[in-house]
Coordinates of C-alpha atoms (C1' of nucleotides) in Angstrom, one line a residue:
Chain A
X1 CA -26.8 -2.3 -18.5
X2 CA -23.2 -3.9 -18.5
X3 CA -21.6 -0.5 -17.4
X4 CA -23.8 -1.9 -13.5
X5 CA -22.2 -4.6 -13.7
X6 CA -18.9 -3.5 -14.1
X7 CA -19.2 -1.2 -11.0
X8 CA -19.7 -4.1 -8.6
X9 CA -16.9 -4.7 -6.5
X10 CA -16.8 -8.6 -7.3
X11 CA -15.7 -7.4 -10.9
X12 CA -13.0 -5.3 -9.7
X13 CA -9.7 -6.8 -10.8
X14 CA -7.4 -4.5 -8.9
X15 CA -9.4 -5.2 -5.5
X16 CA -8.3 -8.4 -5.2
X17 CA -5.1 -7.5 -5.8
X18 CA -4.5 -4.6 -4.1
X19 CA -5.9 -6.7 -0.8
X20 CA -3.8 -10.0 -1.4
X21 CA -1.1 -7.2 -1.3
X22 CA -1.7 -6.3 2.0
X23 CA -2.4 -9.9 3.1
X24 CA 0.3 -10.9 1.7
X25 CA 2.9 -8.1 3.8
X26 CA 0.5 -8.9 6.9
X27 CA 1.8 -12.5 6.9
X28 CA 5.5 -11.0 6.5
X29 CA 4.9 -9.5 9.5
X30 CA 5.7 -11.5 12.6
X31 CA 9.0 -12.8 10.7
X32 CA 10.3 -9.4 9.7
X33 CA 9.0 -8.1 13.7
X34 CA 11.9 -10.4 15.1
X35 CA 14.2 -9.0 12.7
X36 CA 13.2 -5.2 13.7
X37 CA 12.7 -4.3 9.6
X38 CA 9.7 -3.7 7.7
X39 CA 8.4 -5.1 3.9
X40 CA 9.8 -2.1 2.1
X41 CA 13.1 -2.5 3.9
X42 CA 13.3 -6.2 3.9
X43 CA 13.0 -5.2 -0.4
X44 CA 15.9 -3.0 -0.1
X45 CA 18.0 -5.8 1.5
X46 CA 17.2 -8.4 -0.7
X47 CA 18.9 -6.0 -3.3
X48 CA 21.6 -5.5 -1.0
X49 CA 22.1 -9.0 -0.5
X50 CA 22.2 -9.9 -4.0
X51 CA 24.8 -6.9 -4.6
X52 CA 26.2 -4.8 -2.1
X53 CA 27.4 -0.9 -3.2
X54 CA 24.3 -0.1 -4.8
X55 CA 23.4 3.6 -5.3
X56 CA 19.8 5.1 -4.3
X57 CA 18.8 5.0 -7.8
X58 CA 19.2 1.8 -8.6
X59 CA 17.3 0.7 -5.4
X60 CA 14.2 3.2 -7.2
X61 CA 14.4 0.8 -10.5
X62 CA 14.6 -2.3 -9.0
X63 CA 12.0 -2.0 -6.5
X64 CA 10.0 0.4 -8.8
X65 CA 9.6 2.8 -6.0
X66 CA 10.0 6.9 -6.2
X67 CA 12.8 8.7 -4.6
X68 CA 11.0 10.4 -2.0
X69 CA 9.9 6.8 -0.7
X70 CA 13.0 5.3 -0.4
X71 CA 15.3 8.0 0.9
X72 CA 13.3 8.6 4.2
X73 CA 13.4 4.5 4.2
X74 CA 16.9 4.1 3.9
X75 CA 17.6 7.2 6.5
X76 CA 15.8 5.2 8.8
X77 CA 17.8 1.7 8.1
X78 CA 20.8 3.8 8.4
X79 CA 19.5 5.1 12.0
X80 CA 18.7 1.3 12.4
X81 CA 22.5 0.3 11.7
X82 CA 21.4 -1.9 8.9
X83 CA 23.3 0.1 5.8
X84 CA 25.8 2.7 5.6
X85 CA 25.0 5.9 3.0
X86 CA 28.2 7.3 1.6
X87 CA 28.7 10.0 -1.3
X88 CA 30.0 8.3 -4.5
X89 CA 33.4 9.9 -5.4
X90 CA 33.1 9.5 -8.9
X91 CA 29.7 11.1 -8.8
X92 CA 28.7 12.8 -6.4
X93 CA 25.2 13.6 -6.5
X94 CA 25.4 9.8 -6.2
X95 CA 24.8 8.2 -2.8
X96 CA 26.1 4.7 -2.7
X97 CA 23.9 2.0 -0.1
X98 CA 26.2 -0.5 1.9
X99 CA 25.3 -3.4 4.2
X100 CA 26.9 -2.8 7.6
X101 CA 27.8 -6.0 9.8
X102 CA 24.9 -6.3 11.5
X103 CA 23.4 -5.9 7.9
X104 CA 25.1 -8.6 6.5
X105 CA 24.0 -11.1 9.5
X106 CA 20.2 -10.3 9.0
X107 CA 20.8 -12.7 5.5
X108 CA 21.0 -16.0 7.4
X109 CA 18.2 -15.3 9.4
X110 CA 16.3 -14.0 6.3
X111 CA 17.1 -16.8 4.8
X112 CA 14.4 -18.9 7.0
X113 CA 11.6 -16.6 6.3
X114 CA 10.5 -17.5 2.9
X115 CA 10.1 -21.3 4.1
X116 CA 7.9 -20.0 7.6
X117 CA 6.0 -17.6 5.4
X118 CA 4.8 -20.5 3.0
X119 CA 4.2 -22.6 6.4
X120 CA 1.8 -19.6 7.7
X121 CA -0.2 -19.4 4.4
X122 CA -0.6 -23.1 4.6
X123 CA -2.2 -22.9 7.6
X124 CA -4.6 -20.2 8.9
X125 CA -3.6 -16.5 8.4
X126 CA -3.8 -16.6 4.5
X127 CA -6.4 -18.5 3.0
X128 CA -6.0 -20.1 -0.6
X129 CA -9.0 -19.3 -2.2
X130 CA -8.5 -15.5 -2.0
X131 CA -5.2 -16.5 -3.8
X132 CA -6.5 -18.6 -6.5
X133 CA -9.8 -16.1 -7.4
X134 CA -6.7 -13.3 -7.9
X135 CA -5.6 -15.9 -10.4
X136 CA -8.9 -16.4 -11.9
X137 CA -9.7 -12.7 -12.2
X138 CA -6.0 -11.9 -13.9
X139 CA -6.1 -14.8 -16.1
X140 CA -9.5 -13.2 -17.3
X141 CA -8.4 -9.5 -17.7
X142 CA -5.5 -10.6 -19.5
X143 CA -8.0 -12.7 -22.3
X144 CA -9.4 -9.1 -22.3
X145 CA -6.4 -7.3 -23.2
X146 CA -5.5 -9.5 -25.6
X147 CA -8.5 -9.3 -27.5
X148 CA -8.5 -5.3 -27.4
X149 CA -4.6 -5.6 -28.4
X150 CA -5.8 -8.0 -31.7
X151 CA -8.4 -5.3 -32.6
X152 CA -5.9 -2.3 -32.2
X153 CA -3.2 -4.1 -34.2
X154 CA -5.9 -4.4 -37.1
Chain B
X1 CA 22.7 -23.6 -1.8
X2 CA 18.4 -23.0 -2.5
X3 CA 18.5 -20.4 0.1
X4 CA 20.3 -18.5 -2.1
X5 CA 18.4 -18.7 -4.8
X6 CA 15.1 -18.0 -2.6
X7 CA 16.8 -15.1 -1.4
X8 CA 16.9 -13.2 -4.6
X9 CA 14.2 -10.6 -5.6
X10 CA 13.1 -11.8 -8.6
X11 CA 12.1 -15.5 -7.0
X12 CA 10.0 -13.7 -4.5
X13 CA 6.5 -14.4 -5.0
X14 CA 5.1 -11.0 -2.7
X15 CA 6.9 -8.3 -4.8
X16 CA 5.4 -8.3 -8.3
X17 CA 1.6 -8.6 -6.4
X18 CA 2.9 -5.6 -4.3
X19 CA 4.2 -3.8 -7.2
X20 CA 1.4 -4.3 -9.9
X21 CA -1.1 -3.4 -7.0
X22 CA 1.0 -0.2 -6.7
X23 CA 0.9 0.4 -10.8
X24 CA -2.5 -0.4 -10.8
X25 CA -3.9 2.3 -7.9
X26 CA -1.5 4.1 -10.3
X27 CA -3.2 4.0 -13.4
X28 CA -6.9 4.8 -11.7
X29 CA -5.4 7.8 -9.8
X30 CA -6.2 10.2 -13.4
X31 CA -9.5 9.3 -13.5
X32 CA -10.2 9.1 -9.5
X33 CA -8.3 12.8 -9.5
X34 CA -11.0 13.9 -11.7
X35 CA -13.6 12.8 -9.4
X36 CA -11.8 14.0 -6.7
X37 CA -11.0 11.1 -4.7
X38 CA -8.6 7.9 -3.7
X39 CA -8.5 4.8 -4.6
X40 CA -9.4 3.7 -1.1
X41 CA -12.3 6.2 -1.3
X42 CA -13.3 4.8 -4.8
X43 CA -14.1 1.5 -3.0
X44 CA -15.8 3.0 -0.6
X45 CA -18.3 4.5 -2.9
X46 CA -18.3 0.5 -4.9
X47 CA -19.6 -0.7 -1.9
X48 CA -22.2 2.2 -1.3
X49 CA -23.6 2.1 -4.8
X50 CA -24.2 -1.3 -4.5
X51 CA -26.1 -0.6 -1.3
X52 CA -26.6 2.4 0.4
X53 CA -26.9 2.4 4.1
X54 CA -24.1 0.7 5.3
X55 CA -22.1 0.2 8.6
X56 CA -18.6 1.0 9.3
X57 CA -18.7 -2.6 9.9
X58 CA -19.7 -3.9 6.8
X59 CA -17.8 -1.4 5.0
X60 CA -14.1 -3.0 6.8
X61 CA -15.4 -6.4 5.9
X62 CA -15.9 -5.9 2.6
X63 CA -12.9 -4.1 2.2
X64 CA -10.9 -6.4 4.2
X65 CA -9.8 -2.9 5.7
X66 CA -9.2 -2.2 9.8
X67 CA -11.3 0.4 11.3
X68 CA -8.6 2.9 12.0
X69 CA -8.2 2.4 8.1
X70 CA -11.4 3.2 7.7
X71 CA -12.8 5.6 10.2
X72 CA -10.7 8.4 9.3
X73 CA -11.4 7.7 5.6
X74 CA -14.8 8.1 5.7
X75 CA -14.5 11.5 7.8
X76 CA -12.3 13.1 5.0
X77 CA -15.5 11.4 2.3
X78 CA -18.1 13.2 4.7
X79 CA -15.9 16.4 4.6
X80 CA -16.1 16.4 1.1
X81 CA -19.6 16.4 1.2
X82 CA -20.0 12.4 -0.8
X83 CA -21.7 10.5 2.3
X84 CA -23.3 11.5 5.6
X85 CA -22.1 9.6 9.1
X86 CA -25.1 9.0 11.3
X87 CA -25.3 6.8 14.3
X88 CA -27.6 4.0 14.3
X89 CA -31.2 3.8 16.0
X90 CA -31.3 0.7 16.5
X91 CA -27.3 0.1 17.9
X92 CA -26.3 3.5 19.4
X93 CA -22.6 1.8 18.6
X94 CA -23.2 1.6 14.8
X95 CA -22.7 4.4 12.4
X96 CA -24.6 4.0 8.9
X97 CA -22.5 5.6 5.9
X98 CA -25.1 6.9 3.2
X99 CA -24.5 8.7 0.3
X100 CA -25.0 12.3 -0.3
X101 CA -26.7 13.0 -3.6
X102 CA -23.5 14.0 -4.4
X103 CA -22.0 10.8 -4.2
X104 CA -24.8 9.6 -6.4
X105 CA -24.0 11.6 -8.8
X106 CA -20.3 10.3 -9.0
X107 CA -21.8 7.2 -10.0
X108 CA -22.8 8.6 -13.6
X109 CA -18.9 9.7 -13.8
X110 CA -17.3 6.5 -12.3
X111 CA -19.3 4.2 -14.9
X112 CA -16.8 5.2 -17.9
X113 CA -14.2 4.4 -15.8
X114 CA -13.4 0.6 -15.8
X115 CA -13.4 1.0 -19.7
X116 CA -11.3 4.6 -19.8
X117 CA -8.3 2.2 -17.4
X118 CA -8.5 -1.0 -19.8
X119 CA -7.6 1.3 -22.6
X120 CA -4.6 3.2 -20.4
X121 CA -3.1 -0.3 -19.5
X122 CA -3.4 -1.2 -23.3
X123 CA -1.3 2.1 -24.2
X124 CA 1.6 3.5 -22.2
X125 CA 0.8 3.2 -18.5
X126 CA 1.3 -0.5 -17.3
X127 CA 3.1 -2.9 -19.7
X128 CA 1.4 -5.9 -19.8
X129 CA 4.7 -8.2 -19.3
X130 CA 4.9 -6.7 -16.1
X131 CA 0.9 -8.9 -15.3
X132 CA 1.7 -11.7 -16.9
X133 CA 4.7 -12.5 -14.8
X134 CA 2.6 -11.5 -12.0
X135 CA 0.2 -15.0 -13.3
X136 CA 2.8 -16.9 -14.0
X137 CA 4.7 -16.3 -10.5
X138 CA 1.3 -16.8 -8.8
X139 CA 0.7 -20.2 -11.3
X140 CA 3.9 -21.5 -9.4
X141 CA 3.6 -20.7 -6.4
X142 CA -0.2 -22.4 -6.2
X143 CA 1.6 -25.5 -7.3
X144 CA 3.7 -25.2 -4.4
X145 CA 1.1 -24.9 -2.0
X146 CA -1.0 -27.5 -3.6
X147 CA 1.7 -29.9 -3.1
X148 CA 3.0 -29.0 -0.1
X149 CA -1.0 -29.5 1.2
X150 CA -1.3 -32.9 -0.3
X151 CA 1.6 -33.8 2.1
X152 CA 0.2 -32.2 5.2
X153 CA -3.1 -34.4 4.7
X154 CA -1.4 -37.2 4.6
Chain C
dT1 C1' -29.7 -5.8 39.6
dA2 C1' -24.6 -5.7 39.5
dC3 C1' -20.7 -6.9 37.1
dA4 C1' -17.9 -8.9 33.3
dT5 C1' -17.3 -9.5 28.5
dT6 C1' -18.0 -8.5 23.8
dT7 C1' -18.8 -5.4 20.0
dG8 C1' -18.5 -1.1 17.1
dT9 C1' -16.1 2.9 16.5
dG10 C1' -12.5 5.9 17.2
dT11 C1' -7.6 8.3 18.4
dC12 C1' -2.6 8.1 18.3
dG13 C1' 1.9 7.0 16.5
dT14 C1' 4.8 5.2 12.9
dG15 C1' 6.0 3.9 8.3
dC16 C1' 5.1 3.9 3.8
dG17 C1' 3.8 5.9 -1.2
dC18 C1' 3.7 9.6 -4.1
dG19 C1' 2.9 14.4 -6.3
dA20 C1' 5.0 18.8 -6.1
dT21 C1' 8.9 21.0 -5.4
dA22 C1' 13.9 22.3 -4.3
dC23 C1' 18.7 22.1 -5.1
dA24 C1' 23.3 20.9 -6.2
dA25 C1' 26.3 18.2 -9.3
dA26 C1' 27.0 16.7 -13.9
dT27 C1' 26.3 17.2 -18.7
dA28 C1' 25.0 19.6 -23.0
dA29 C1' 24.5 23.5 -25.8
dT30 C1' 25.9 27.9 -27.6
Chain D
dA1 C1' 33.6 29.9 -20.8
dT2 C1' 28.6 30.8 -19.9
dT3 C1' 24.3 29.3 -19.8
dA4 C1' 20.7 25.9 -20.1
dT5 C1' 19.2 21.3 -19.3
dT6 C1' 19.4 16.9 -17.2
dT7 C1' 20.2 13.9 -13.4
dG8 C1' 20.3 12.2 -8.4
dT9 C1' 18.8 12.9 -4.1
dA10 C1' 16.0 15.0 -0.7
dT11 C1' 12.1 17.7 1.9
dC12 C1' 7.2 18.7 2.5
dG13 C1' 2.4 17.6 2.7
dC14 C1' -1.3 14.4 2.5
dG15 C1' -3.6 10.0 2.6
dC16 C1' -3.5 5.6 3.6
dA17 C1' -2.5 1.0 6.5
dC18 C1' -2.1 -0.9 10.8
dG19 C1' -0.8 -2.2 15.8
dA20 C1' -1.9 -0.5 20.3
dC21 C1' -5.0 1.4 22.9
dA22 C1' -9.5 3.9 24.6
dC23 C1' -14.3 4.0 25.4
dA24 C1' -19.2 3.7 25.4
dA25 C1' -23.1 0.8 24.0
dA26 C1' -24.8 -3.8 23.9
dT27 C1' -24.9 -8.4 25.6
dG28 C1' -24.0 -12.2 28.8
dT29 C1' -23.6 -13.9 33.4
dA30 C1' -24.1 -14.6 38.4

DNA sequence: TACATTTGTGTCGTGCGCGATACAAATAAT
DNA sequence: ATTATTTGTATCGCGCACGACACAAATGTA
């Protein structure tokens, strides 16, 4: 009975991701400790590095979280003197996100993290084959999907 | 300057796994809702179907979850009358997890699920752009850290 | 046997993540 | 101009996730 077999963890495809996810923000970790931040906020300042003045909104669609994730999160950046929330003018039930100082220094030493995090995943915190058999599994889902998309185009 | 460019959101390789994971616990959460459970729970009761009488222990490793993950978990799944906790004979420090007949049940109910969340990813849900850039950004990045592990053996 | 170390489970505190809900500002409809 | 609807943000409650820590049972050691 296939229905058995499709029940067994190993043929999960959202187990391996969801725990590569967490492996993944685990390894983050000790780089984003020294800077005092979190994943979720080291998100929001990526966004706010690429373009500062951004309103809470935006940050939701970028990062496609939900409003009552990110305003708690970006209460407690403020707290952390890492951005400044301001009422828009033109708008405002709008409230615009800014980079403080201190904000805006974080990029450079940001700006080393992505090369230590691929260091730490070379060598013993993350290991490759969990990586690769999340490849594996998606590249056979998506075969799957796309034979159930042919038949419900016919 | 290619810390710039590393910088940006869309070149991070962590983000679309951490969002898709996020759609994906998503998309189950109609069908688990129905059951009455989590996600987290719902891979719980994987591993118990597969085999019953299990350890805290095994359940963590499986799971690649901590035991404060888990411990509290599996007091809300006792609570709701889908397992019993009972300490072991054999190792007074081990608790065996078993199923209630309850939780067997959920097995008949669980089975039309993998099928039921192919369909909702096919439909509205989860647009399938949003995986395959997930593949593709994990194809990259593998290439990376094959390279970059051919120069560290030699 | 006495003591040190390891192992299995658990509590506590903090930060997400999200459904449900609230509320005021902006916009649309009548 | 009034009223209804939409939009942007926020609070509340609950369930993870996990680091730090606690503690008793089991095991190892002198």
């Amino acid at each position: 009975m296939y229905k058995e077999e499709q029940l067994k963890l190993s043929s999960q495809v959202c187990f391996p991701i969801y725990s590569v996810s967490r492996l993944l923000t685990k390894a983050y970790k000790p780089y984003l400790d020294t800077m005092g931040i979190t994943y979720p906020q080291y998100l929001v300042l990526l966004v706010l590095w690429e373009n500062d003045a951004v309103t809470v909104n935006e940050i939701t669609k970028k990062l496609y979280l939900n409003t009552n994730t990110v305003s708690p999160l970006l209460k407690r950046m403020e707290k952390a003197h890492l951005i400044e929330r301001n009422r828009s003018i033109s708008d405002e039930r709008s409230v615009v996100i800014q980079l403080t100082s201190q904000g805006k220094e974080l990029k450079k030493v940001a700006s080393q993290v992505p090369d230590k995090l691929l260091q730490v995943l070379l060598t013993t915190n993350v290991n490759l084959p969990d990586i690769m058999n999340l490849k594996d599994t998606l590249e056979e889902w998506i075969e799957v999907l796309r034979e159930q998309k042919i038949k419900e185009i016919k």
